[in-house]
Structure formats: C-alpha cells, structure tokens
C-alpha cells in the first residue's frame, strides 16, 4: 500500500475514533463516519443499516446516506428502502450474521445481491458495527465500477466498526439504565405500600402511586417539597432534622434498616399511624438518598383496639362465668351433702324394715319397700356422682392407688350389676383370662367405673339381651371390654358420650334413668389410673367400651 494511502487510512481511523468519542447515538455517529470513509476511499455513496424495531434479527436501510453527487444513486436508495435483510440474506445480512466485512467485486455478477440490477453500481462493501459481541449496525458502500477486495482497507474498516461499536455500547448501556429505571418505577407504582425517597438536603425525590393515596398528595405536588414539612407531624420535625444531621456527620443509624411503627402526617392536616421501613444509599455524584416504604396501619390499629376491647370484655365474662361455675359447684356439693345425710337415714330404716326386725311384712309391703329401696339406691348413686363431679371440678378428686388384684375388682363389679341384669332377663357374662396380675388401682373407684359401663349395657339393651365383661392381658397392659348387643350409638353422638350431663337421643326418648354423669366420671377414673377408654358402636348391633390399663411391673424388671 502506498505511503500516502496508508496515511489516509490511518487518518480515517483517527477521525472515526474522534467521532465515536463525541457521539451518543449510532445515527449521529453514522453520517460523519460515512462521509469520512467516502472522502478517504473515493467511494461515491454509503449508508447505514440498523436492526428493524419489530424484529432485531432483520436489518433495514435508514435515511442516513452520503452521495458524492446528490441524486446520482436515487434508484439505489429507492431499491434499498424496499427490501430488508434477514441474517445471512444479501451482503448486509451476511455481514450481520458473520460479524465480518463482506465485499462483492461486481454486483452485476452476484446472484445473492438482493436488489435488482442498478445502472452505475459496480462493487458493494458492507462492514459490521459490533457492540458487546452483537452486530448493532452495518455500514454499506458502493463504487461506480467493479473493484477487487482491498485487504488493507478491510482491516482499517474493521477497526472503524469497532470504534463505532463503542457508541452502540453506550447506547445499549443508556437504554438498559432507562429500562431499569422505568421497570423500577412500574414496580414501585404497582406496590401496595407507599414509596418515598428524599435526598440529603431533605427534598422529596420519589413518590409512587400508593404514596398519593396514603398521604393525599399527587406526585407532582410532592416531589421537590421538603419531606419533613410534608409527611412528618409538626411535633416530630425537629427530631427528624437532628436524626438526619447526626447520620450525615457521624454515620449513626438509629432508625435506618429497621421496620417500626410511627405517626405520619396527611395533607388534610391530621396524624395517622404507619409502619415504616427506611434505608439509605450513597451515590458518588449526588450524595446520600433516603428511601422508605410506608404502610398505613390505621385499619390494623382499629382492629387491634377492637380485639383488645373484645378481649377485655371476654375476660370479664370468663371471670364472671368462673365465679358462677364455682358458685354452682359449691351449691351442688352443699346440696349433695345435705341430701346424703337424710338419705342415709332413710336407707338405714329401710334395711331395718326389710330385714323383719321391726316386725313381719305383708307381700304388698315388701314390694313397696323394694321400690323405695331401689329408688333410694338410684338417688344415692346420683348424689355420689354429683359429689364426684364437684371434686373433679375443684381439683380435689384424688385416687388412692395401690397394688390390686384386677380379678377381684371385675368380680365385684359383675356381682353389683347382676341383680339389675336379672330383672331385665339379661345374661351378664364375666370372661376373665387367667393370671391377669395386679394393677396400681383404687379398687373402689375402678369398680365404680366398670359398674357404670355394665349398667349402661343393661339399660341400652332390650330385655333378654347379652352383656359381657371381658378382660385379657395385652403386652404391658390389661384390656377390659364391656360389650352388649343393644341399640347401639349414633356415630354423631359417640364423640359426645363422655361429656358431663349429656344424654343421647335414645336415652331421652325412652326415659332411661341417669343424669348423664356416669361416662364422664368413668373417663376421669380411667385416666386417673393412667389408662384410656374408647368406644365402638353400630346402630342396632350393640356397643363395646374398651379400657386399657397399665399392668404392675415386676420388681425384677
């Protein structure tokens, strides 16, 4: 390459570098660079191609053109405007796809030249402008006569494309920054919490849509105003200024990077509660900015106050109910004691009469005394149940547990209920596995629990039915079952069986004796022995209550 030619090309590269350093947009840099290239090479025409806005994979001609003789290549310009260049299509598309310069020595002999034959056009040259590894533009030039590729010129033009790529890089960075800023603004505007920002001079710099609703000021009204005078109640403004000043001078963070409750100021002149999260960001150019998310908690505070008042009322109501419950328990205990003393005398005299010690009785008198005796026993059982419930509620129901032969307890319960079963024509069967062993038990209370279950079985089984008391060893436990083939229990009622004073539908309808305390007391007794009780029942097919009690462990274990 001649020396003067080499100097011209170097000068071209220097000019392209200067233009690239001063330009902010590829279009602004494109025309001066094209002019410089045409002046240095003698090429009469050149123009700029950019990606299509609708599809970045397709390049199109722009209005950035240089013509040595205005209007000489009008036909070429019209043809270029009517075509597009997908990646790999035409000389522009090949440059865009490969990222390397493309040279057609004679367009009249090149089939891939997508535009029609145009008089006065010889060679075509395309140079890619690359930014961040992606072709951002293509410079296209034409000669009047065919021309072979010039390696030195191609090398210089590659460098020119690199310099223009710096402009494209800056454009991409600005667009990314603008897009990020716009996206952040959209996020903030869609946020349900108010976002407010302030510079270190105390002026509001950001104000989203939620802030407009929370504080009653539009963005246009708020931005540029002093934050302290806008959203901080008058009595707290001096403290705000002191806090900001302390942070700027010492770095002390008392409220930064925390979420807390505070009082804010509305544009209509009233204070309201908010939850505030605030943080600070330092910019080397603009200094500190203070950012905050603000959430209006007025409704929450009202709800909390309402709940607090409701809780206070509820606590007072519970206290009154406890007093009433205690009074009820005291009343039941007192009345039960008062009933038990005369009832004991009545039962004692009945025993004297029925034994014949007071003289012989007629058959009719014996029958009447029998009725009186059974009702006296029923009343005594009810009184004992009420006294037990009172002790349970008062927390003084204590079991006296000691090693007990379980077989004896089962036999005693069976014997106690057998007369009642016989009166109904029931078969009351006791089936006990040998060597049940002993349990830690209060024999009297455990017998009472078993008797309650047996009485239930008798009461809820039609005359002539079967009631069984079965016991067997099950590992470390003894399992006791009370079975009957009676009416059964509705599934919806089974979960209420152990509730105090609850009586099932059948018991109410058939007027079965009882106050609904027996099963509640039985459950208390069983659990007091460290055991558990469950029930299985099927309407019309009977009921099975199962008690599991821990066995006494041998001393050598």
Coordinates of C-alpha atoms in Angstrom, one line a residue:
X1 CA 0.0 0.0 0.0
X2 CA 1.5 3.4 -1.0
X3 CA 2.7 5.6 1.9
X4 CA 0.2 8.4 1.3
X5 CA -2.6 5.8 1.0
X6 CA -1.6 4.3 4.4
X7 CA -1.6 7.8 6.0
X8 CA -5.1 8.5 4.6
X9 CA -6.5 5.3 6.1
X10 CA -4.8 6.0 9.5
X11 CA -6.2 9.5 9.4
X12 CA -9.6 7.9 8.6
X13 CA -9.3 5.7 11.7
X14 CA -8.4 8.6 13.8
X15 CA -11.4 10.6 12.6
X16 CA -13.7 7.7 13.2
X17 CA -12.3 7.4 16.8
X18 CA -12.9 11.1 17.4
X19 CA -16.5 10.9 16.1
X20 CA -17.2 7.8 18.2
X21 CA -15.9 9.5 21.4
X22 CA -18.1 12.5 20.9
X23 CA -21.3 10.9 19.7
X24 CA -24.1 9.5 21.9
X25 CA -26.2 7.8 19.2
X26 CA -25.2 5.4 16.4
X27 CA -27.3 7.5 13.9
X28 CA -25.4 10.7 15.0
X29 CA -22.1 9.0 14.5
X30 CA -23.0 7.1 11.3
X31 CA -23.2 10.0 8.9
X32 CA -19.9 11.7 9.8
X33 CA -18.1 8.3 9.7
X34 CA -19.7 7.5 6.3
X35 CA -18.7 10.9 5.0
X36 CA -15.1 10.4 6.2
X37 CA -14.9 6.9 4.7
X38 CA -16.2 8.1 1.3
X39 CA -13.7 11.0 1.4
X40 CA -10.8 8.7 2.2
X41 CA -11.6 5.9 -0.2
X42 CA -13.2 7.8 -3.1
X43 CA -16.4 5.7 -2.8
X44 CA -19.3 7.9 -4.1
X45 CA -22.1 6.5 -1.9
X46 CA -22.6 5.0 1.5
X47 CA -25.4 4.5 4.1
X48 CA -26.3 3.0 7.4
X49 CA -28.4 -0.1 8.1
X50 CA -29.9 -0.9 11.5
X51 CA -32.0 -3.7 13.1
X52 CA -35.7 -3.4 12.4
X53 CA -37.6 -2.2 15.6
X54 CA -40.1 -5.0 15.1
X55 CA -37.6 -7.8 14.7
X56 CA -34.0 -7.3 15.8
X57 CA -32.8 -10.2 13.6
X58 CA -33.7 -8.3 10.4
X59 CA -31.7 -5.2 9.1
X60 CA -33.2 -2.4 7.1
X61 CA -31.9 0.7 5.4
X62 CA -32.1 4.0 7.2
X63 CA -32.3 7.6 5.9
X64 CA -28.6 8.1 6.8
X65 CA -27.0 8.3 3.4
X66 CA -24.0 10.0 1.7
X67 CA -23.9 10.7 -2.0
X68 CA -21.0 12.4 -3.7
X69 CA -23.3 13.7 -6.4
X70 CA -26.8 14.3 -4.9
X71 CA -29.5 12.3 -6.7
X72 CA -26.9 10.1 -8.7
X73 CA -27.9 7.0 -6.8
X74 CA -31.6 7.8 -6.3
X75 CA -32.6 4.4 -7.8
X76 CA -30.3 2.6 -5.4
X77 CA -31.8 4.4 -2.4
X78 CA -35.3 3.5 -3.5
X79 CA -34.4 -0.1 -4.0
X80 CA -32.7 -0.3 -0.6
X81 CA -35.7 1.1 1.1
X82 CA -38.0 -1.6 -0.4
X83 CA -36.0 -4.6 0.9
X84 CA -35.0 -6.0 4.3
X85 CA -32.0 -8.1 5.1
X86 CA -32.6 -11.1 7.4
X87 CA -29.5 -12.7 9.0
X88 CA -27.5 -14.2 6.1
X89 CA -29.6 -12.5 3.4
X90 CA -27.8 -10.2 1.0
X91 CA -24.5 -8.5 1.7
X92 CA -25.9 -6.7 4.7
X93 CA -27.4 -9.9 6.2
X94 CA -24.1 -11.8 5.7
X95 CA -22.1 -9.1 7.5
X96 CA -24.7 -9.1 10.3
X97 CA -24.6 -12.9 10.6
X98 CA -20.8 -13.4 10.4
X99 CA -19.7 -10.2 12.1
X100 CA -17.0 -9.8 9.4
X101 CA -16.7 -7.4 6.4
X102 CA -18.3 -8.5 3.1
X103 CA -17.1 -7.5 -0.4
X104 CA -18.9 -8.0 -3.7
X105 CA -16.4 -7.1 -6.5
X106 CA -19.2 -6.9 -9.2
X107 CA -22.9 -6.7 -8.2
X108 CA -24.0 -7.4 -11.7
X109 CA -22.5 -10.9 -11.5
X110 CA -23.5 -11.6 -7.9
X111 CA -26.8 -13.6 -7.5
X112 CA -27.0 -13.0 -3.8
X113 CA -27.3 -9.2 -4.2
X114 CA -30.9 -9.0 -3.3
X115 CA -31.6 -5.7 -5.0
X116 CA -32.2 -5.6 -8.9
X117 CA -29.5 -4.6 -11.3
X118 CA -29.0 -0.9 -11.0
X119 CA -27.0 1.1 -13.6
X120 CA -23.9 2.8 -12.3
X121 CA -23.2 0.5 -9.4
X122 CA -20.1 -1.6 -9.5
X123 CA -18.8 -3.1 -6.2
X124 CA -20.6 -3.3 -2.9
X125 CA -18.9 -3.4 0.5
X126 CA -20.5 -4.0 4.0
X127 CA -18.9 -3.5 7.4
X128 CA -20.5 -4.7 10.7
X129 CA -20.5 -2.5 13.8
X130 CA -20.2 -4.8 16.8
X131 CA -21.3 -4.0 20.4
X132 CA -20.9 -6.5 23.2
X133 CA -20.4 -9.3 20.7
X134 CA -23.6 -8.5 18.8
X135 CA -23.8 -6.6 15.4
X136 CA -25.6 -3.4 16.2
X137 CA -25.4 -1.8 12.7
X138 CA -24.0 -2.3 9.2
X139 CA -22.2 0.3 7.0
X140 CA -22.8 -0.3 3.3
X141 CA -20.8 1.4 0.5
X142 CA -20.8 1.2 -3.3
X143 CA -18.4 2.1 -6.2
X144 CA -19.3 3.1 -9.7
X145 CA -17.0 0.4 -11.2
X146 CA -16.3 -3.2 -10.1
X147 CA -13.4 -3.3 -7.6
X148 CA -11.5 -6.2 -6.1
X149 CA -11.2 -6.5 -2.2
X150 CA -8.5 -4.4 -0.6
X151 CA -7.1 -6.2 2.5
X152 CA -5.6 -3.1 4.0
X153 CA -8.8 -1.2 3.6
X154 CA -10.8 -4.1 5.1
X155 CA -8.6 -4.1 8.1
X156 CA -8.9 -0.4 8.7
X157 CA -12.7 -0.6 8.2
X158 CA -12.9 -3.4 10.8
X159 CA -11.2 -1.0 13.3
X160 CA -13.7 1.7 12.3
X161 CA -16.5 -0.7 13.0
X162 CA -15.0 -1.4 16.4
X163 CA -14.9 2.3 17.2
X164 CA -18.5 2.8 16.2
X165 CA -19.3 -0.2 18.4
X166 CA -18.3 1.9 21.4
X167 CA -21.1 4.3 20.6
X168 CA -23.5 1.3 20.3
X169 CA -22.2 0.1 23.7
X170 CA -23.0 3.4 25.3
X171 CA -26.5 3.4 23.7
X172 CA -27.2 -0.1 25.0
X173 CA -26.0 0.9 28.5
X174 CA -28.2 4.0 28.5
X175 CA -31.2 2.0 27.2
X176 CA -30.6 -0.6 29.9
X177 CA -30.4 2.1 32.5
X178 CA -33.5 3.7 31.2
X179 CA -35.4 0.4 31.0
X180 CA -34.2 -0.5 34.5
X181 CA -35.4 2.9 35.8
X182 CA -38.7 2.5 34.0
X183 CA -39.2 -1.0 35.3
X184 CA -38.3 0.1 38.8
X185 CA -40.9 2.9 38.6
X186 CA -43.5 0.5 37.3
X187 CA -42.8 -1.9 40.2
X188 CA -43.0 1.0 42.7
X189 CA -46.2 2.3 41.2
X190 CA -47.8 -1.2 41.4
X191 CA -46.6 -1.6 45.0
X192 CA -49.3 -1.6 47.7
X193 CA -47.0 0.2 50.1
X194 CA -46.2 3.9 49.7
X195 CA -42.6 4.5 48.5
X196 CA -41.0 7.9 49.3
X197 CA -37.4 9.0 48.7
X198 CA -35.5 12.0 50.0
X199 CA -32.1 13.5 49.1
X200 CA -29.7 14.5 51.8
X201 CA -31.0 18.1 51.6
X202 CA -34.4 16.9 52.8
X203 CA -36.2 17.2 49.5
X204 CA -38.6 14.6 48.2
X205 CA -37.2 12.9 45.0
X206 CA -39.6 9.9 44.6
X207 CA -43.3 9.4 45.3
X208 CA -45.2 6.4 44.0
X209 CA -49.0 5.9 43.3
X210 CA -49.6 4.3 46.7
X211 CA -47.9 7.4 48.4
X212 CA -50.5 9.6 46.6
X213 CA -53.3 7.6 48.3
X214 CA -51.7 7.3 51.7
X215 CA -50.7 11.0 52.1
X216 CA -53.3 12.7 49.9
X217 CA -50.8 14.4 47.6
X218 CA -50.1 13.8 43.9
X219 CA -46.6 13.1 42.7
X220 CA -46.4 16.5 41.0
X221 CA -47.3 18.2 44.3
X222 CA -44.9 16.1 46.4
X223 CA -41.7 15.9 44.5
X224 CA -39.4 18.9 45.3
X225 CA -41.1 19.7 48.6
X226 CA -39.4 19.3 52.0
X227 CA -40.2 15.8 53.3
X228 CA -40.3 17.0 56.9
X229 CA -42.9 19.6 56.2
X230 CA -44.9 17.2 54.1
X231 CA -45.4 13.8 55.9
X232 CA -43.9 14.3 59.4
X233 CA -46.2 15.6 62.2
X234 CA -45.1 19.1 63.4
X235 CA -44.1 17.9 66.9
X236 CA -41.6 15.4 65.4
X237 CA -39.9 17.6 62.7
X238 CA -37.1 18.9 64.9
X239 CA -36.2 15.3 65.9
X240 CA -36.2 14.3 62.2
X241 CA -33.8 17.1 61.3
X242 CA -31.5 16.2 64.2
X243 CA -31.5 12.5 63.2
X244 CA -30.6 13.2 59.5
X245 CA -27.9 15.6 60.5
X246 CA -26.5 13.1 63.0
X247 CA -26.3 10.4 60.4
X248 CA -24.7 12.6 57.8
X249 CA -22.0 13.7 60.2
X250 CA -21.4 10.6 62.3
X251 CA -23.0 7.7 60.4
X252 CA -25.1 6.8 63.4
X253 CA -28.2 4.7 62.4
X254 CA -31.0 4.8 64.9
X255 CA -33.9 4.2 62.6
X256 CA -32.2 3.1 59.3
X257 CA -32.5 -0.6 58.2
X258 CA -35.4 -1.3 60.6
X259 CA -39.1 -1.6 60.4
X260 CA -41.1 0.2 63.1
X261 CA -44.3 2.0 63.8
X262 CA -44.5 5.8 63.8
X263 CA -47.0 8.6 63.3
X264 CA -47.3 10.3 59.8
X265 CA -48.9 13.5 58.6
X266 CA -51.7 13.6 56.0
X267 CA -52.1 16.5 53.5
X268 CA -55.5 17.2 55.1
X269 CA -53.9 18.1 58.4
X270 CA -54.2 15.0 60.6
X271 CA -51.9 12.4 62.0
X272 CA -52.3 8.7 61.4
X273 CA -50.3 5.5 62.3
X274 CA -47.9 3.9 59.8
X275 CA -45.4 1.2 59.6
X276 CA -42.1 2.5 58.2
X277 CA -39.0 0.7 56.7
X278 CA -36.2 3.1 55.8
X279 CA -32.7 2.7 54.3
X280 CA -30.0 5.0 52.9
X281 CA -28.0 4.7 49.7
X282 CA -24.9 6.8 48.8
X283 CA -24.2 7.9 45.3
X284 CA -20.7 9.2 44.5
X285 CA -22.2 12.0 42.4
X286 CA -25.3 13.0 44.2
X287 CA -24.6 12.0 47.8
X288 CA -27.0 10.2 50.2
X289 CA -30.6 9.4 49.4
X290 CA -33.0 8.1 52.0
X291 CA -35.7 5.6 50.8
X292 CA -38.7 4.4 52.7
X293 CA -41.7 2.0 52.3
X294 CA -44.6 3.3 54.3
X295 CA -47.7 1.2 55.2
X296 CA -50.8 2.8 56.5
X297 CA -51.9 0.7 59.6
X298 CA -54.9 2.7 60.6
X299 CA -57.3 -0.2 59.9
X300 CA -55.0 -2.6 61.7
X301 CA -54.8 -0.4 64.7
X302 CA -58.6 -0.1 64.8
X303 CA -58.8 -3.9 64.5
X304 CA -56.3 -4.3 67.3
X305 CA -58.2 -1.9 69.5
X306 CA -61.4 -3.7 68.8
X307 CA -59.8 -7.0 69.6
X308 CA -58.3 -5.6 72.8
X309 CA -61.7 -4.3 73.9
X310 CA -63.3 -7.6 73.0
X311 CA -60.7 -9.5 74.8
X312 CA -61.2 -7.4 77.9
X313 CA -65.0 -8.0 77.7
X314 CA -64.3 -11.7 77.2
X315 CA -62.0 -11.8 80.1
X316 CA -64.6 -10.2 82.3
X317 CA -67.2 -12.6 81.0
X318 CA -65.0 -15.6 81.7
X319 CA -64.3 -14.3 85.2
X320 CA -68.0 -14.0 85.9
X321 CA -68.6 -17.4 84.4
X322 CA -65.9 -18.8 86.7
X323 CA -67.5 -17.2 89.7
X324 CA -70.9 -18.7 88.6
X325 CA -69.3 -22.1 88.0
X326 CA -67.6 -22.0 91.4
X327 CA -70.9 -21.0 93.0
X328 CA -72.7 -23.8 91.1
X329 CA -70.1 -26.3 92.2
X330 CA -70.3 -25.1 95.8
X331 CA -74.1 -25.3 95.6
X332 CA -74.0 -28.8 94.2
X333 CA -71.5 -30.0 96.8
X334 CA -73.5 -28.5 99.7
X335 CA -76.9 -29.8 98.5
X336 CA -75.5 -33.2 97.8
X337 CA -74.1 -33.4 101.3
X338 CA -77.3 -32.2 102.7
X339 CA -79.2 -34.9 100.7
X340 CA -76.8 -37.7 101.6
X341 CA -77.3 -37.4 105.4
X342 CA -81.2 -37.8 105.5
X343 CA -80.9 -40.3 102.6
X344 CA -78.6 -42.5 104.6
X345 CA -81.1 -42.5 107.5
X346 CA -83.9 -43.4 105.1
X347 CA -81.9 -46.3 103.6
X348 CA -80.9 -47.5 107.1
X349 CA -84.5 -47.6 108.2
X350 CA -85.4 -49.4 105.0
X351 CA -82.9 -52.1 105.8
X352 CA -84.4 -52.5 109.3
X353 CA -87.9 -52.8 107.8
X354 CA -87.0 -55.2 105.0
X355 CA -84.9 -57.4 107.4
X356 CA -88.1 -58.0 109.6
X357 CA -86.5 -56.6 112.7
X358 CA -89.4 -54.2 113.0
X359 CA -92.0 -56.9 112.6
X360 CA -93.4 -59.1 109.8
X361 CA -94.3 -57.6 106.4
X362 CA -97.1 -58.4 104.1
X363 CA -96.2 -59.2 100.5
X364 CA -97.6 -55.9 99.4
X365 CA -95.5 -54.0 101.9
X366 CA -92.4 -55.9 100.8
X367 CA -93.0 -54.9 97.2
X368 CA -93.4 -51.3 98.1
X369 CA -90.3 -51.3 100.3
X370 CA -88.4 -52.9 97.4
X371 CA -89.5 -50.0 95.1
X372 CA -88.5 -47.5 97.8
X373 CA -85.1 -49.2 98.2
X374 CA -84.3 -49.2 94.5
X375 CA -85.2 -45.6 94.1
X376 CA -83.2 -44.8 97.3
X377 CA -80.2 -46.5 95.7
X378 CA -80.7 -44.6 92.5
X379 CA -80.8 -41.3 94.4
X380 CA -77.7 -42.2 96.4
X381 CA -75.8 -43.1 93.2
X382 CA -76.9 -39.7 91.7
X383 CA -75.7 -37.9 94.8
X384 CA -72.4 -39.7 94.7
X385 CA -72.0 -38.8 91.0
X386 CA -72.7 -35.1 91.7
X387 CA -70.2 -35.1 94.6
X388 CA -67.6 -36.7 92.4
X389 CA -68.1 -34.2 89.6
X390 CA -67.8 -31.4 92.2
X391 CA -64.5 -32.8 93.4
X392 CA -63.2 -33.1 89.8
X393 CA -64.1 -29.5 89.0
X394 CA -62.5 -28.4 92.3
X395 CA -59.3 -30.4 91.5
X396 CA -59.6 -32.4 94.7
X397 CA -60.7 -35.8 93.2
X398 CA -57.8 -38.0 94.3
X399 CA -57.4 -41.7 93.7
X400 CA -55.7 -43.9 96.3
X401 CA -53.7 -46.2 94.1
X402 CA -52.2 -49.4 95.5
X403 CA -51.4 -52.9 94.1
X404 CA -54.7 -54.5 93.3
X405 CA -55.8 -57.9 92.0
X406 CA -57.8 -56.9 89.0
X407 CA -59.8 -60.2 89.0
X408 CA -61.4 -59.2 92.4
X409 CA -62.4 -55.8 91.0
X410 CA -64.0 -57.3 87.9
X411 CA -65.9 -59.9 90.0
X412 CA -67.2 -57.2 92.4
X413 CA -68.5 -55.1 89.5
X414 CA -70.1 -58.1 87.9
X415 CA -71.8 -59.0 91.2
X416 CA -73.0 -55.5 91.8
X417 CA -74.8 -55.2 88.5
X418 CA -76.0 -58.8 88.2
X419 CA -79.3 -58.3 90.1
X420 CA -80.3 -55.4 87.8
X421 CA -79.5 -57.6 84.7
X422 CA -81.6 -60.4 86.0
X423 CA -84.6 -58.1 86.4
X424 CA -84.3 -57.4 82.7
X425 CA -83.8 -61.0 81.7
X426 CA -80.2 -60.3 80.5
X427 CA -77.3 -62.7 80.5
X428 CA -74.4 -60.9 82.3
X429 CA -71.3 -62.9 81.4
X430 CA -67.9 -62.5 83.1
X431 CA -65.0 -63.8 81.0
X432 CA -61.5 -63.2 82.5
X433 CA -58.2 -64.5 81.3
X434 CA -56.2 -66.4 83.9
X435 CA -53.3 -64.6 85.6
X436 CA -54.3 -61.0 84.8
X437 CA -52.0 -60.0 87.5
X438 CA -52.2 -56.8 89.5
X439 CA -52.6 -53.2 88.6
X440 CA -52.0 -50.0 90.5
X441 CA -55.6 -49.0 91.3
X442 CA -58.1 -47.5 93.6
X443 CA -60.3 -50.6 93.8
X444 CA -63.4 -48.8 94.8
X445 CA -63.3 -46.2 92.1
X446 CA -62.2 -48.7 89.4
X447 CA -65.2 -51.0 90.4
X448 CA -67.4 -47.9 90.1
X449 CA -66.2 -47.2 86.6
X450 CA -66.8 -50.8 85.5
X451 CA -70.2 -50.8 87.1
X452 CA -71.2 -47.7 85.2
X453 CA -70.3 -49.3 81.9
X454 CA -72.2 -52.5 82.8
X455 CA -75.3 -50.5 83.9
X456 CA -75.1 -48.7 80.6
X457 CA -75.1 -52.0 78.8
X458 CA -78.1 -53.2 80.8
X459 CA -80.0 -50.0 80.3
X460 CA -79.5 -49.8 76.5
X461 CA -80.0 -53.5 75.6
X462 CA -83.6 -54.8 75.0
X463 CA -84.8 -57.4 77.6
X464 CA -83.2 -60.8 77.2
X465 CA -80.0 -59.4 75.7
X466 CA -76.3 -60.2 76.3
X467 CA -73.9 -58.1 78.3
X468 CA -70.3 -59.2 78.6
X469 CA -67.4 -58.2 80.8
X470 CA -64.1 -59.5 79.2
X471 CA -60.6 -59.0 80.4
X472 CA -57.2 -60.2 78.9
X473 CA -53.5 -59.3 79.0
X474 CA -52.2 -57.3 76.1
X475 CA -48.4 -56.8 76.5
X476 CA -47.7 -54.3 79.2
X477 CA -51.4 -53.5 79.5
X478 CA -54.7 -55.2 80.6
X479 CA -57.5 -54.7 78.2
X480 CA -61.1 -54.7 79.6
X481 CA -64.1 -54.7 77.3
X482 CA -67.8 -54.2 78.2
X483 CA -69.9 -55.5 75.3
X484 CA -73.6 -55.5 74.6
X485 CA -75.9 -56.4 71.8
X486 CA -78.2 -53.4 72.4
X487 CA -79.4 -50.5 70.4
X488 CA -76.0 -49.0 69.6
X489 CA -75.0 -45.3 69.4
X490 CA -75.3 -42.9 66.5
X491 CA -71.9 -42.0 65.1
X492 CA -72.6 -38.3 65.5
X493 CA -73.3 -38.8 69.2
X494 CA -70.3 -41.0 70.0
X495 CA -67.9 -38.1 70.4
X496 CA -70.2 -36.5 73.0
X497 CA -70.5 -39.6 75.2
X498 CA -68.0 -38.5 77.8
X499 CA -69.4 -35.0 78.1
X500 CA -70.9 -34.2 81.5
X501 CA -74.7 -34.0 81.7
X502 CA -75.1 -35.2 78.1
X503 CA -77.8 -37.7 77.3
X504 CA -78.2 -39.4 73.9
X505 CA -81.4 -39.3 71.8
X506 CA -82.4 -42.8 72.8
X507 CA -82.0 -42.1 76.5
X508 CA -84.2 -39.0 76.3
X509 CA -86.8 -40.7 74.1
X510 CA -87.1 -43.9 76.2
X511 CA -86.7 -42.0 79.5
X512 CA -83.7 -44.1 80.5
X513 CA -82.6 -43.3 84.1
X514 CA -79.5 -41.2 84.6
X515 CA -78.2 -37.6 84.7
X516 CA -75.5 -38.0 82.0
X517 CA -72.6 -38.2 84.5
X518 CA -71.7 -41.9 84.6
X519 CA -69.5 -42.0 81.4
X520 CA -67.8 -38.6 82.3
X521 CA -66.9 -40.0 85.7
X522 CA -65.8 -43.3 84.2
X523 CA -63.4 -41.5 81.8
X524 CA -62.0 -39.4 84.7
X525 CA -61.4 -42.6 86.8
X526 CA -59.7 -44.5 83.9
X527 CA -57.4 -41.6 83.0
X528 CA -56.6 -41.2 86.7
X529 CA -55.3 -44.7 86.6
X530 CA -53.0 -43.8 83.6
X531 CA -55.3 -45.6 81.3
X532 CA -57.5 -44.8 78.3
X533 CA -61.1 -45.6 77.2
X534 CA -62.6 -45.8 73.8
X535 CA -65.9 -46.8 72.2
X536 CA -67.0 -48.7 69.1
X537 CA -70.7 -48.9 68.2
X538 CA -73.0 -49.7 65.4
X539 CA -76.7 -48.7 65.4
X540 CA -78.9 -51.8 66.0
X541 CA -75.9 -54.1 66.7
X542 CA -74.6 -53.1 70.1
X543 CA -71.7 -51.2 71.7
X544 CA -68.2 -52.1 73.0
X545 CA -66.3 -49.9 75.6
X546 CA -62.6 -50.7 75.8
X547 CA -60.4 -49.8 78.8
X548 CA -56.6 -50.2 78.7
X549 CA -54.8 -50.1 82.0
X550 CA -51.0 -50.4 82.6
X551 CA -50.0 -53.6 84.4
X552 CA -47.9 -53.5 87.6
X553 CA -44.3 -54.2 86.6
X554 CA -42.5 -57.0 88.5
X555 CA -39.7 -55.7 90.8
X556 CA -37.0 -57.6 89.0
X557 CA -37.6 -55.8 85.7

